XYZ file of C-alpha atoms in Angstrom:
722
model
C -0.029 0.031 0.023
C 1.257 3.482 -0.775
C 1.493 5.866 2.205
C 0.311 9.447 1.838
C 2.879 12.083 2.705
C 2.230 15.673 3.613
C 1.802 17.750 0.460
C 4.278 20.435 1.549
C 6.922 17.688 2.055
C 6.463 16.568 -1.529
C 6.549 20.126 -2.770
C 9.829 20.839 -0.951
C 11.263 17.547 -2.163
C 10.413 18.114 -5.815
C 11.520 21.729 -5.722
C 14.945 20.879 -4.235
C 15.616 17.786 -6.328
C 13.754 18.113 -9.605
C 12.515 21.640 -10.061
C 8.830 21.775 -10.969
C 8.415 18.470 -12.764
C 7.262 15.735 -10.297
C 6.919 11.972 -10.623
C 3.642 10.752 -11.969
C 1.285 10.601 -9.005
C 0.814 7.414 -6.999
C -1.625 8.793 -4.387
C -4.453 11.211 -3.919
C -2.126 13.481 -1.996
C 0.189 13.796 -4.996
C -2.806 14.469 -7.253
C -3.882 17.230 -4.900
C -0.408 18.737 -5.143
C -0.713 18.805 -8.909
C -4.213 20.313 -8.688
C -5.899 17.280 -10.218
C -9.354 16.147 -9.244
C -9.003 13.033 -11.397
C -6.628 11.148 -13.748
C -7.359 10.683 -17.406
C -5.477 7.382 -17.501
C -4.321 5.115 -14.715
C -1.521 2.609 -15.349
C -1.478 -0.445 -13.137
C 1.874 -2.275 -13.081
C 3.431 -5.276 -11.406
C 6.769 -3.470 -11.052
C 7.820 -0.876 -8.548
C 7.436 2.614 -10.105
C 10.862 3.621 -11.410
C 10.730 6.700 -13.623
C 13.384 5.509 -16.045
C 13.051 4.745 -19.775
C 14.019 1.123 -19.160
C 10.712 0.612 -17.379
C 7.615 0.235 -19.569
C 5.181 2.016 -17.254
C 7.486 5.093 -17.152
C 7.670 5.283 -20.955
C 3.915 4.897 -21.393
C 3.232 7.409 -18.630
C 5.613 10.089 -19.892
C 4.572 9.622 -23.541
C 0.868 10.105 -22.604
C 1.778 13.001 -20.325
C 3.501 14.699 -23.264
C 0.263 14.280 -25.240
C -1.510 16.347 -22.589
C -3.101 13.565 -20.510
C -3.080 13.289 -16.752
C -1.542 9.918 -15.906
C -1.452 8.167 -12.534
C 0.479 5.081 -11.506
C -0.708 2.199 -9.283
C 2.396 0.066 -8.713
C 2.395 -3.432 -7.231
C -1.081 -3.128 -5.613
C -2.312 -5.682 -3.129
C -4.477 -7.808 -5.413
C -6.442 -9.535 -2.733
C -9.184 -6.857 -2.870
C -10.376 -4.147 -5.276
C -9.712 -1.277 -2.807
C -6.064 -0.544 -3.804
C -7.173 -0.300 -7.482
C -9.478 2.549 -6.531
C -6.659 4.528 -4.769
C -6.564 7.204 -7.483
C -10.302 7.232 -8.198
C -12.043 6.639 -11.463
C -9.998 7.557 -14.598
C -11.723 9.692 -17.206
C -10.555 7.580 -20.129
C -9.238 4.098 -19.315
C -7.136 1.820 -17.147
C -3.927 0.457 -18.656
C -2.809 -2.916 -17.218
C 0.668 -4.433 -17.429
C 2.385 -7.209 -15.475
C 5.632 -5.175 -15.717
C 8.883 -5.538 -17.536
C 8.813 -9.327 -17.080
C 6.180 -11.965 -17.564
C 4.811 -12.581 -14.078
C 5.189 -16.332 -14.398
C 8.833 -16.090 -15.521
C 9.389 -13.597 -12.708
C 7.797 -15.898 -10.107
C 9.013 -19.415 -11.155
C 12.273 -20.980 -12.301
C 12.429 -23.123 -15.465
C 11.862 -26.134 -13.151
C 8.721 -24.466 -11.807
C 10.233 -23.701 -8.432
C 9.049 -20.592 -6.685
C 11.655 -17.811 -6.662
C 12.278 -16.057 -3.387
C 13.391 -12.777 -4.992
C 12.064 -10.208 -7.429
C 14.479 -7.704 -8.911
C 11.665 -5.273 -9.766
C 10.487 -5.023 -6.133
C 11.957 -2.860 -3.338
C 14.195 -5.018 -1.172
C 14.321 -7.778 -3.883
C 11.277 -9.313 -2.195
C 9.370 -12.043 -3.981
C 5.622 -12.512 -3.961
C 4.598 -8.872 -4.480
C 2.708 -9.600 -7.692
C 0.175 -12.384 -8.482
C 0.610 -15.192 -10.944
C -0.775 -14.111 -14.356
C -0.796 -10.565 -13.097
C -2.566 -9.101 -16.156
C -5.658 -11.264 -15.567
C -5.758 -10.736 -11.789
C -5.232 -6.952 -11.989
C -7.925 -6.676 -14.693
C -10.387 -8.614 -12.570
C -9.804 -6.265 -9.609
C -10.181 -3.197 -11.774
C -13.474 -4.536 -13.089
C -14.611 -5.012 -9.491
C -13.713 -1.449 -8.599
C -15.029 0.199 -11.783
C -17.172 -2.123 -13.820
C -17.673 -0.029 -16.962
C -14.334 1.801 -17.330
C -12.532 0.893 -20.586
C -9.678 -1.584 -19.973
C -6.548 -1.784 -22.115
C -3.904 -4.489 -21.438
C -0.372 -4.553 -22.731
C 3.263 -5.183 -21.968
C 5.277 -8.343 -22.498
C 2.838 -10.687 -20.669
C -0.205 -9.647 -22.642
C 1.748 -9.300 -25.907
C 2.907 -12.927 -25.830
C -0.536 -14.235 -24.974
C -2.563 -12.488 -27.670
C -3.767 -15.761 -29.241
C -4.205 -19.275 -27.897
C -0.891 -20.187 -26.385
C 0.895 -23.053 -24.643
C 1.254 -22.415 -20.908
C 4.345 -24.196 -19.569
C 3.273 -23.826 -15.910
C 0.015 -25.709 -16.430
C 1.148 -27.789 -19.416
C -1.953 -26.916 -21.390
C -3.201 -24.527 -24.069
C -4.762 -21.368 -22.678
C -6.997 -19.088 -24.630
C -6.126 -15.477 -25.485
C -5.466 -13.383 -22.437
C -7.796 -10.790 -23.883
C -10.723 -13.053 -23.002
C -9.503 -14.139 -19.578
C -8.793 -10.540 -18.620
C -12.172 -9.379 -20.046
C -10.267 -6.428 -21.550
C -11.579 -4.177 -24.270
C -8.280 -3.877 -26.177
C -4.908 -5.612 -26.066
C -1.859 -3.596 -27.294
C 1.030 -5.780 -28.403
C 4.563 -4.913 -29.420
C 5.932 -1.366 -29.249
C 2.746 0.374 -28.086
C 3.488 4.117 -27.879
C 1.767 5.034 -31.123
C -1.177 2.781 -30.474
C -1.735 3.843 -26.850
C -1.636 7.571 -27.823
C -4.219 7.042 -30.580
C -6.468 5.112 -28.210
C -6.264 7.908 -25.668
C -7.016 10.681 -28.144
C -9.945 8.817 -29.708
C -11.505 8.064 -26.322
C -10.986 11.695 -25.298
C -12.848 12.671 -28.455
C -15.842 10.630 -27.281
C -15.384 7.519 -29.369
C -16.635 4.209 -27.924
C -13.737 1.852 -27.273
C -15.731 -0.989 -28.845
C -15.584 0.928 -32.143
C -11.801 1.252 -32.099
C -10.904 -1.656 -34.328
C -8.493 -0.217 -36.879
C -5.304 0.460 -34.906
C -2.225 -1.578 -35.803
C -0.694 -3.557 -32.965
C -4.003 -4.157 -31.180
C -6.233 -7.094 -30.597
C -9.964 -7.184 -29.736
C -12.983 -9.460 -29.945
C -15.847 -9.419 -32.450
C -18.603 -11.860 -33.275
C -17.706 -12.479 -36.915
C -15.674 -11.232 -39.853
C -17.179 -8.117 -41.453
C -18.735 -8.654 -44.828
C -16.285 -6.396 -46.699
C -13.297 -8.535 -45.582
C -11.850 -11.472 -47.518
C -11.290 -14.415 -45.145
C -8.410 -16.774 -45.944
C -8.045 -20.095 -44.219
C -4.501 -20.438 -42.915
C -4.273 -24.024 -44.240
C -4.717 -22.526 -47.765
C -1.490 -20.599 -47.286
C 0.619 -23.264 -45.612
C -0.943 -26.657 -45.973
C -0.223 -28.641 -42.783
C -0.977 -31.949 -44.429
C -3.356 -34.631 -43.065
C -4.614 -33.358 -39.732
C -5.299 -36.891 -38.506
C -2.923 -39.862 -38.837
C -3.574 -41.656 -42.135
C -5.990 -44.579 -41.962
C -4.415 -48.064 -42.203
C -6.394 -49.869 -45.011
C -5.207 -53.242 -43.710
C -6.303 -52.728 -40.124
C -8.416 -55.586 -38.736
C -10.336 -53.355 -36.333
C -12.905 -50.700 -37.253
C -11.535 -47.311 -38.216
C -13.316 -45.634 -35.331
C -11.457 -47.823 -32.833
C -8.177 -47.604 -34.718
C -7.998 -43.797 -34.417
C -9.792 -43.397 -31.133
C -6.615 -42.672 -29.199
C -5.272 -40.116 -31.671
C -8.559 -38.281 -32.121
C -10.251 -38.370 -28.780
C -11.830 -35.041 -27.933
C -14.344 -33.799 -25.445
C -17.893 -33.356 -26.701
C -17.662 -29.600 -27.022
C -14.516 -29.835 -29.118
C -15.880 -32.555 -31.315
C -18.936 -30.405 -32.066
C -16.909 -27.374 -33.001
C -14.011 -29.086 -34.810
C -15.175 -31.802 -37.250
C -12.692 -34.441 -38.391
C -10.501 -33.566 -41.351
C -10.453 -35.958 -44.326
C -7.219 -37.683 -45.189
C -7.278 -36.244 -48.687
C -8.509 -32.656 -49.214
C -8.947 -30.420 -52.220
C -7.504 -27.023 -51.303
C -8.802 -23.806 -52.802
C -6.101 -21.216 -52.731
C -6.763 -17.489 -52.606
C -4.251 -15.894 -54.938
C -5.030 -12.238 -55.227
C -6.832 -10.923 -52.190
C -6.392 -7.294 -51.156
C -4.028 -7.387 -48.189
C -5.600 -4.373 -46.543
C -8.968 -6.135 -46.459
C -7.775 -9.709 -45.953
C -7.793 -11.651 -42.742
C -6.212 -15.030 -42.141
C -8.240 -17.427 -40.040
C -6.053 -19.472 -37.738
C -7.251 -22.856 -36.397
C -9.719 -22.241 -33.577
C -8.819 -22.449 -29.927
C -10.665 -25.722 -29.616
C -8.745 -27.193 -32.579
C -5.279 -26.292 -31.350
C -6.148 -27.683 -27.948
C -6.959 -31.051 -29.429
C -4.290 -31.209 -32.099
C -0.651 -30.179 -31.332
C 0.175 -30.245 -35.073
C -2.447 -27.535 -35.638
C -0.935 -25.586 -32.739
C 2.468 -25.738 -34.442
C 0.840 -24.717 -37.725
C -0.872 -21.691 -36.071
C 2.434 -20.686 -34.529
C 4.154 -20.887 -37.927
C 1.509 -18.684 -39.583
C 1.712 -16.072 -36.831
C 5.480 -15.797 -37.308
C 5.113 -15.693 -41.100
C 2.671 -12.762 -40.696
C 4.970 -10.748 -38.430
C 6.523 -8.294 -40.900
C 4.739 -4.885 -40.667
C 5.386 -4.432 -44.411
C 3.262 -7.325 -45.578
C 1.446 -8.802 -42.586
C -2.252 -9.362 -42.756
C -4.740 -9.372 -39.926
C -5.275 -12.660 -38.073
C -8.385 -14.045 -36.501
C -8.886 -17.036 -34.180
C -12.204 -18.396 -32.965
C -12.660 -18.935 -29.270
C -16.017 -20.490 -28.615
C -18.615 -18.027 -29.983
C -16.278 -15.032 -30.500
C -13.339 -14.153 -32.679
C -10.118 -12.759 -31.344
C -8.931 -10.361 -34.050
C -5.309 -9.323 -34.347
C -4.536 -6.289 -36.456
C -1.175 -6.268 -38.240
C 1.958 -5.420 -36.169
C 2.791 -1.745 -35.498
C 4.882 0.223 -37.925
C 8.367 0.599 -36.427
C 9.125 3.953 -34.821
C 11.248 6.313 -36.883
C 14.536 7.623 -35.485
C 12.884 10.951 -34.725
C 10.053 9.168 -32.843
C 12.552 7.051 -30.901
C 14.432 10.184 -29.885
C 11.216 11.836 -28.764
C 10.174 8.799 -26.660
C 13.514 8.513 -24.865
C 13.962 12.219 -24.214
C 10.843 12.778 -22.081
C 11.264 14.221 -18.586
C 12.204 11.008 -16.832
C 13.395 11.418 -13.256
C 15.668 8.364 -13.641
C 15.043 7.244 -10.072
C 12.518 5.166 -8.109
C 9.565 7.070 -6.723
C 10.544 8.588 -3.339
C 7.816 6.569 -1.619
C 10.273 3.647 -1.555
C 12.800 5.583 0.558
C 16.175 3.881 0.730
C 14.954 0.416 -0.251
C 17.048 -0.986 -3.059
C 15.396 -2.071 -6.299
C 17.946 -4.426 -7.956
C 16.633 -3.965 -11.540
C 17.011 -0.191 -11.181
C 20.481 -0.580 -9.712
C 21.507 -2.635 -12.739
C 20.250 -0.141 -15.399
C 20.407 3.294 -13.755
C 23.602 4.204 -15.691
C 22.652 2.407 -18.926
C 21.431 3.822 -22.247
C 19.018 2.120 -24.630
C 20.049 2.903 -28.219
C 17.773 0.553 -30.215
C 14.846 -1.814 -30.228
C 14.094 -5.033 -32.016
C 16.178 -7.975 -33.082
C 16.464 -9.802 -36.441
C 18.295 -12.788 -34.934
C 15.109 -14.868 -34.724
C 16.347 -17.219 -31.981
C 13.497 -19.623 -31.498
C 13.638 -19.618 -27.709
C 13.537 -15.848 -27.440
C 10.437 -13.640 -27.420
C 12.054 -10.321 -28.396
C 11.049 -10.696 -32.065
C 7.456 -11.538 -31.157
C 7.283 -8.423 -28.981
C 9.562 -5.780 -30.531
C 9.756 -7.054 -34.073
C 12.620 -7.921 -36.486
C 13.180 -4.413 -37.821
C 15.749 -2.443 -35.804
C 14.572 0.887 -34.516
C 17.532 3.091 -33.681
C 17.940 6.441 -31.994
C 20.068 9.196 -33.400
C 23.655 9.573 -32.230
C 22.948 13.093 -30.875
C 20.003 11.897 -28.794
C 22.073 9.116 -27.264
C 24.915 11.522 -26.410
C 22.443 13.926 -24.785
C 21.187 11.074 -22.611
C 24.713 10.165 -21.590
C 25.217 13.759 -20.534
C 21.908 13.703 -18.641
C 22.978 10.575 -16.728
C 26.344 12.159 -15.939
C 24.793 15.373 -14.659
C 21.642 14.259 -12.866
C 21.668 10.618 -11.649
C 22.777 10.314 -8.039
C 25.782 8.071 -7.457
C 27.246 8.373 -10.927
C 30.976 7.692 -10.868
C 31.816 8.238 -14.542
C 31.005 4.718 -15.814
C 28.194 4.111 -18.241
C 27.181 0.532 -17.537
C 25.773 -0.221 -20.975
C 25.041 1.324 -24.358
C 22.938 -1.251 -26.126
C 19.613 -2.914 -26.543
C 18.264 -6.447 -27.052
C 21.481 -7.023 -29.024
C 24.371 -4.637 -28.537
C 25.654 -4.552 -32.125
C 22.538 -4.213 -34.267
C 22.493 -0.422 -34.093
C 21.402 0.987 -37.475
C 21.710 -2.368 -39.184
C 18.945 -2.967 -41.699
C 18.075 -4.474 -45.027
C 19.745 -2.795 -47.953
C 16.466 -2.584 -49.827
C 13.230 -1.229 -48.332
C 11.264 -3.138 -50.952
C 12.947 -6.455 -50.048
C 12.518 -5.710 -46.345
C 8.790 -5.045 -46.659
C 8.229 -8.274 -48.582
C 10.521 -10.616 -46.591
C 9.105 -13.475 -44.543
C 12.371 -14.953 -43.278
C 12.276 -15.467 -39.494
C 15.958 -14.483 -39.209
C 18.348 -12.226 -41.151
C 21.400 -14.175 -39.860
C 20.383 -17.844 -40.019
C 21.424 -20.205 -41.550
C 23.877 -17.510 -42.696
C 23.938 -13.711 -42.905
C 21.518 -12.559 -45.593
C 23.314 -10.862 -48.507
C 20.678 -8.060 -48.323
C 21.652 -7.228 -44.728
C 23.833 -4.193 -44.150
C 26.406 -5.246 -41.533
C 28.309 -1.937 -41.346
C 29.288 -1.328 -37.712
C 30.888 2.101 -38.364
C 27.980 4.131 -36.943
C 28.222 2.166 -33.715
C 31.994 2.567 -33.566
C 31.570 6.305 -34.048
C 28.983 6.418 -31.288
C 31.256 4.525 -28.857
C 34.166 6.868 -29.526
C 32.023 9.962 -29.098
C 30.489 8.737 -25.884
C 33.755 7.829 -24.178
C 35.287 11.144 -25.187
C 32.673 13.185 -23.245
C 34.053 15.109 -20.207
C 33.334 13.275 -16.984
C 32.966 9.885 -18.691
C 35.683 7.474 -17.549
C 34.427 4.282 -19.080
C 31.637 3.082 -21.399
C 30.880 -0.615 -20.950
C 28.850 -2.869 -23.229
C 26.746 -5.228 -21.111
C 24.141 -6.205 -23.718
C 24.664 -9.465 -25.563
C 26.957 -9.369 -28.609
C 25.837 -11.122 -31.779
C 29.328 -12.434 -32.559
C 28.468 -13.755 -36.045
C 27.711 -10.186 -36.994
C 30.690 -8.746 -35.129
C 33.202 -10.802 -37.087
C 31.916 -9.049 -40.217
C 33.654 -5.953 -38.759
C 37.047 -6.665 -37.195
C 37.346 -2.941 -36.453
C 34.289 -3.211 -34.250
C 35.745 -6.197 -32.350
C 38.929 -4.208 -31.825
C 37.026 -1.193 -30.520
C 35.011 -3.414 -28.238
C 37.931 -5.412 -26.833
C 40.244 -2.436 -26.273
C 37.828 0.100 -24.767
C 34.507 -1.321 -23.736
C 35.033 -4.561 -21.847
C 35.578 -4.705 -18.130
C 37.527 -7.988 -18.030
C 34.652 -10.228 -19.101
C 32.411 -10.195 -22.165
C 29.164 -12.214 -22.182
C 28.301 -13.988 -25.413
C 25.729 -16.678 -26.013
C 26.654 -19.651 -28.246
C 23.827 -21.526 -26.406
C 24.992 -24.904 -27.876
C 27.757 -26.331 -30.036
C 25.959 -29.284 -31.697
C 24.250 -28.944 -35.082
C 21.100 -30.606 -33.790
C 20.194 -28.078 -31.097
C 21.691 -25.141 -33.008
C 19.453 -25.801 -36.011
C 16.377 -25.719 -33.740
C 17.615 -22.558 -31.964
C 18.518 -20.848 -35.249
C 21.941 -20.015 -33.901
C 25.280 -19.981 -35.776
C 27.753 -22.828 -35.663
C 30.683 -22.909 -33.233
C 33.017 -21.814 -36.032
C 31.685 -18.232 -35.668
C 32.569 -18.374 -31.933
C 36.164 -19.442 -32.720
C 36.608 -16.652 -35.229
C 35.249 -14.073 -32.805
C 37.444 -15.417 -29.977
C 40.497 -15.222 -32.149
C 39.870 -11.560 -32.910
C 38.845 -10.723 -29.305
C 41.974 -12.366 -27.824
C 44.253 -10.748 -30.395
C 42.955 -7.201 -29.839
C 42.870 -7.653 -26.022
C 46.540 -8.789 -26.101
C 47.508 -5.782 -28.294
C 45.938 -3.499 -25.667
C 47.835 -5.297 -22.867
C 44.586 -6.504 -21.308
C 43.810 -9.915 -19.814
C 40.117 -10.437 -20.785
C 37.854 -13.413 -21.074
C 34.814 -14.417 -23.016
C 32.003 -15.795 -20.837
C 29.786 -18.090 -22.920
C 26.244 -18.856 -21.998
C 24.477 -22.105 -22.832
C 20.941 -23.454 -22.655
C 20.178 -26.913 -21.245
C 17.225 -29.093 -22.392
C 16.358 -27.084 -25.475
C 14.184 -28.847 -28.116
C 16.388 -30.802 -30.441
C 18.960 -31.543 -27.746
C 20.001 -35.121 -26.939
C 22.032 -36.489 -24.012
C 24.889 -36.960 -26.476
C 24.733 -33.270 -27.451
C 25.017 -32.258 -23.756
C 27.943 -34.676 -23.227
C 29.692 -33.159 -26.228
C 29.162 -29.706 -24.739
C 30.406 -30.764 -21.296
C 33.619 -32.132 -22.842
C 33.964 -28.932 -24.837
C 33.567 -26.831 -21.718
C 36.186 -28.841 -19.852
C 38.693 -28.779 -22.700
C 38.306 -25.016 -23.001
C 38.605 -24.452 -19.221
C 35.083 -23.204 -18.566
C 32.998 -23.747 -15.467
C 29.519 -22.712 -16.432
C 28.084 -22.229 -12.941
C 25.290 -19.942 -14.247
C 23.050 -22.513 -15.902
C 19.930 -21.669 -17.899
C 17.450 -24.399 -18.662
C 15.039 -23.909 -21.548
C 11.819 -22.264 -20.446
C 8.986 -22.498 -22.981
C 7.635 -18.912 -23.078
C 4.275 -18.272 -24.727
C 4.335 -17.831 -28.528
C 8.047 -18.614 -28.982
C 8.748 -20.963 -31.913
C 10.746 -23.316 -29.643
C 7.671 -23.536 -27.395
C 5.684 -24.804 -30.336
C 8.385 -27.414 -30.856
C 8.242 -28.303 -27.139
C 4.486 -28.834 -27.163
C 4.031 -30.456 -30.572
C 7.257 -32.321 -31.141
C 7.291 -30.775 -34.607
C 9.451 -28.158 -36.286
C 7.394 -25.108 -37.297
C 10.410 -23.584 -39.080
C 9.112 -25.796 -41.925
C 5.645 -26.923 -42.920
C 4.231 -29.222 -40.255
C 2.116 -32.332 -40.524
C 1.733 -35.605 -38.590
C 4.493 -37.205 -40.670
C 6.820 -34.146 -40.892
C 10.119 -33.834 -39.003
C 10.017 -34.968 -35.382
C 11.942 -32.877 -32.865
C 13.539 -34.522 -29.858
C 12.125 -32.870 -26.732
C 13.999 -33.205 -23.409
C 10.990 -33.303 -21.072
C 10.633 -34.285 -17.437
C 12.590 -33.206 -14.392
C 15.064 -36.098 -14.597
C 16.158 -35.291 -18.148
C 16.304 -31.559 -17.484
C 18.430 -32.150 -14.372
C 20.795 -34.320 -16.317
C 21.260 -31.727 -19.044
C 21.911 -29.048 -16.478
C 24.343 -31.429 -14.705
C 26.364 -31.808 -17.905
C 26.792 -28.037 -18.008
C 27.927 -28.085 -14.385
C 30.144 -31.134 -14.680
C 32.593 -29.670 -12.161
C 30.057 -29.636 -9.268
C 30.601 -32.708 -7.119
C 26.850 -32.764 -6.315
C 26.238 -33.692 -9.969
C 28.831 -36.519 -10.209
C 26.574 -39.433 -9.152
C 23.956 -38.471 -11.771
C 26.633 -38.020 -14.480
C 28.303 -41.367 -13.647
C 24.984 -43.127 -14.009
C 24.299 -41.434 -17.325
C 27.778 -42.100 -18.716
C 27.510 -45.804 -17.950
C 24.048 -45.873 -19.540
C 25.410 -44.135 -22.694
C 28.300 -46.575 -22.939
C 30.837 -43.866 -22.048
C 32.191 -45.199 -18.732
C 35.655 -44.388 -20.146
C 34.914 -40.769 -19.192
C 34.799 -41.663 -15.488
C 38.106 -41.189 -13.735
C 40.799 -38.737 -12.775
C 42.434 -38.223 -16.152
C 42.478 -34.883 -18.007
C 40.365 -36.331 -20.777
C 37.768 -37.765 -18.403
C 34.678 -35.814 -17.301
C 34.029 -36.838 -13.698
C 36.123 -38.704 -11.117
C 35.259 -42.090 -9.762
C 35.527 -40.892 -6.142
C 33.013 -38.740 -4.304
C 33.942 -36.017 -1.738
C 32.383 -36.407 1.639
C 29.155 -34.453 2.133
C 28.447 -34.072 -1.637
C 26.136 -35.826 -4.086
C 22.853 -35.107 -2.328
C 21.835 -31.868 -4.098
C 22.185 -32.405 -7.840
C 22.118 -28.740 -8.738
C 24.644 -27.602 -6.089
C 24.213 -25.184 -3.245
C 24.149 -21.429 -3.859
C 25.652 -19.141 -1.293
C 24.500 -15.555 -0.791
C 28.050 -14.651 0.191
C 29.414 -16.205 -2.993
C 26.908 -15.674 -5.799
C 27.435 -17.971 -8.814
C 28.596 -16.670 -12.145
C 30.375 -18.292 -15.050
C 34.083 -18.695 -14.393
C 37.260 -19.350 -16.379
C 39.775 -21.754 -14.969
C 42.595 -19.397 -15.836
C 41.634 -17.024 -13.000
C 43.423 -16.910 -9.635
C 42.389 -19.687 -7.228
C 40.548 -19.190 -3.979
C 40.878 -21.440 -0.935
C 38.781 -24.611 -1.223
C 35.331 -24.794 0.339
C 34.999 -27.637 2.762
C 34.483 -30.862 0.882
C 35.371 -29.321 -2.490
C 38.606 -28.723 -4.387
C 39.884 -25.173 -4.917
C 38.021 -23.098 -7.522
C 38.708 -19.983 -9.541
C 38.194 -16.669 -7.745
C 34.805 -15.077 -8.174
């Protein structure tokens, strides 16, 4: 609950620290100070209110404020009753609901579905301050408080649940969050332009139920309007027989033969009739894209047939380019969930405008001295771009921000560096990051606008770098040099992930990076080394890593610096076998890495790899019941084994690894030799906790065995210094 402070105290605080521009109000007392009797828009968020452009609620609030609207913030309300949601009164226009910068389920649970005890977006790093599926719960409470106020949902959680989606935590298909939240509109992707248009049209008196033409929004309607051409998604990308083919030599009746494969509940059977083995497909060749809508398989169909789920996922990703995407519609019971095409990317001028609002760059003073870890991590960082054209199947950036890179101007970025230097408390001269989803995609784009607007490739860099992609890193190099030359700037670090297959296209960039912008360690993400998992991840082969390492080591040595690459890997990703993980463990050992920071694959809603996980099919190609099968490491035992291979050096994992090596016929890797993976002996007091024990005093991070040793922990051999 927010606590009201004396108005004069706030006035003195703002006058002394920020001049006349306050934070967006979080209480009636602050509204009184501003002379407001009501808010036009109230944003409810699962994060603590930090007025910084790395926090979604701050961007939305400041952008709407700049449009002349009065915006209030309700941050991390107690969701057990409707009362906290009425703290700022009834908004004149609408409530905006977001779970925060992270999906609430990812924030709350580990990839093994264990409850986390911390939350980096909460004061004091305290867990449990937001509900599971926060968008739905917050929306329900808002409806209880104000039944008829328009409700708009958005942010990463809503964006990735805009159609029927696989929910890892319940292991089932859930319907669009738009329906469960009972919201009027869902804004997906980069929502600044959409949310401003919604606000202006509501302010002009338009009924929210009539706002159906804004890109990047989803809503419900009873049926497709008569003037629209409806295209069945299976006409565009034929998924093949939707039921297993009938065996003509079977001795039992067909009904019994296919009963197991086609069992459905009565409601599903009524709404989703059986497909014939052979179908005549009528293709729509020349429909007007502006008035065409693609009908995806209905919710009831994707629930009952994983192949249709993978097909729907494939179509959604094929229709993701703002230049050629068509509207999508998916039936849920007796209503359609309608998705307008993705938003048009922001221009450089628009990006500059968004990031140069009057952000206070601090947490709201209501939190006092409580530390918010997420803010501490980004308070001296600068976002220079949005979007990612990497297309990694396990990642949701493309589904949310799009493939087209949206870059700020160099001058705008430099002005923000100066603002951080001059106004953010505690600044010591070090900019912690200049980057984005990927650090080195700044101003990279297709060489042809026409090709870009027509392209349907899910990645510009897989299986190789597209010849139409401009890979010139010189604008980024120029930006780095200008930033670090500013008075008062001692160091500019790059903490965002580096796409190293792009970086090797510009050795000058690698030199600039290694000699000026690395603080001893550089994080990169090969994720795997085997062709099997890499092909399902859409990641480059290990050869690109070796070429990047060669350049990085050479330029670090020229500068007289001892620096290390810290590789990150994913365990239990679709397409990964036990043999792939063994190969990776041997590679880690031979290269002297101890990957203590282990990430297991987490199937996030709408990701392509999630469709693989659920269906066992590969939606990177056309899917059918007899198309390519993908090996899926499922179950706690398999996931633990794959994580144990990554942490082969932890004695707690040795019993599990010995058992697996014997089963795989690789007992030769058990022993004390340099070429062997785990010893045959077991230290006293180890082997009980397969994932190791984490100490608050010694937080885990990836280590390199070339670092100085620290004294051994009881029961364990000496390890590299942390």
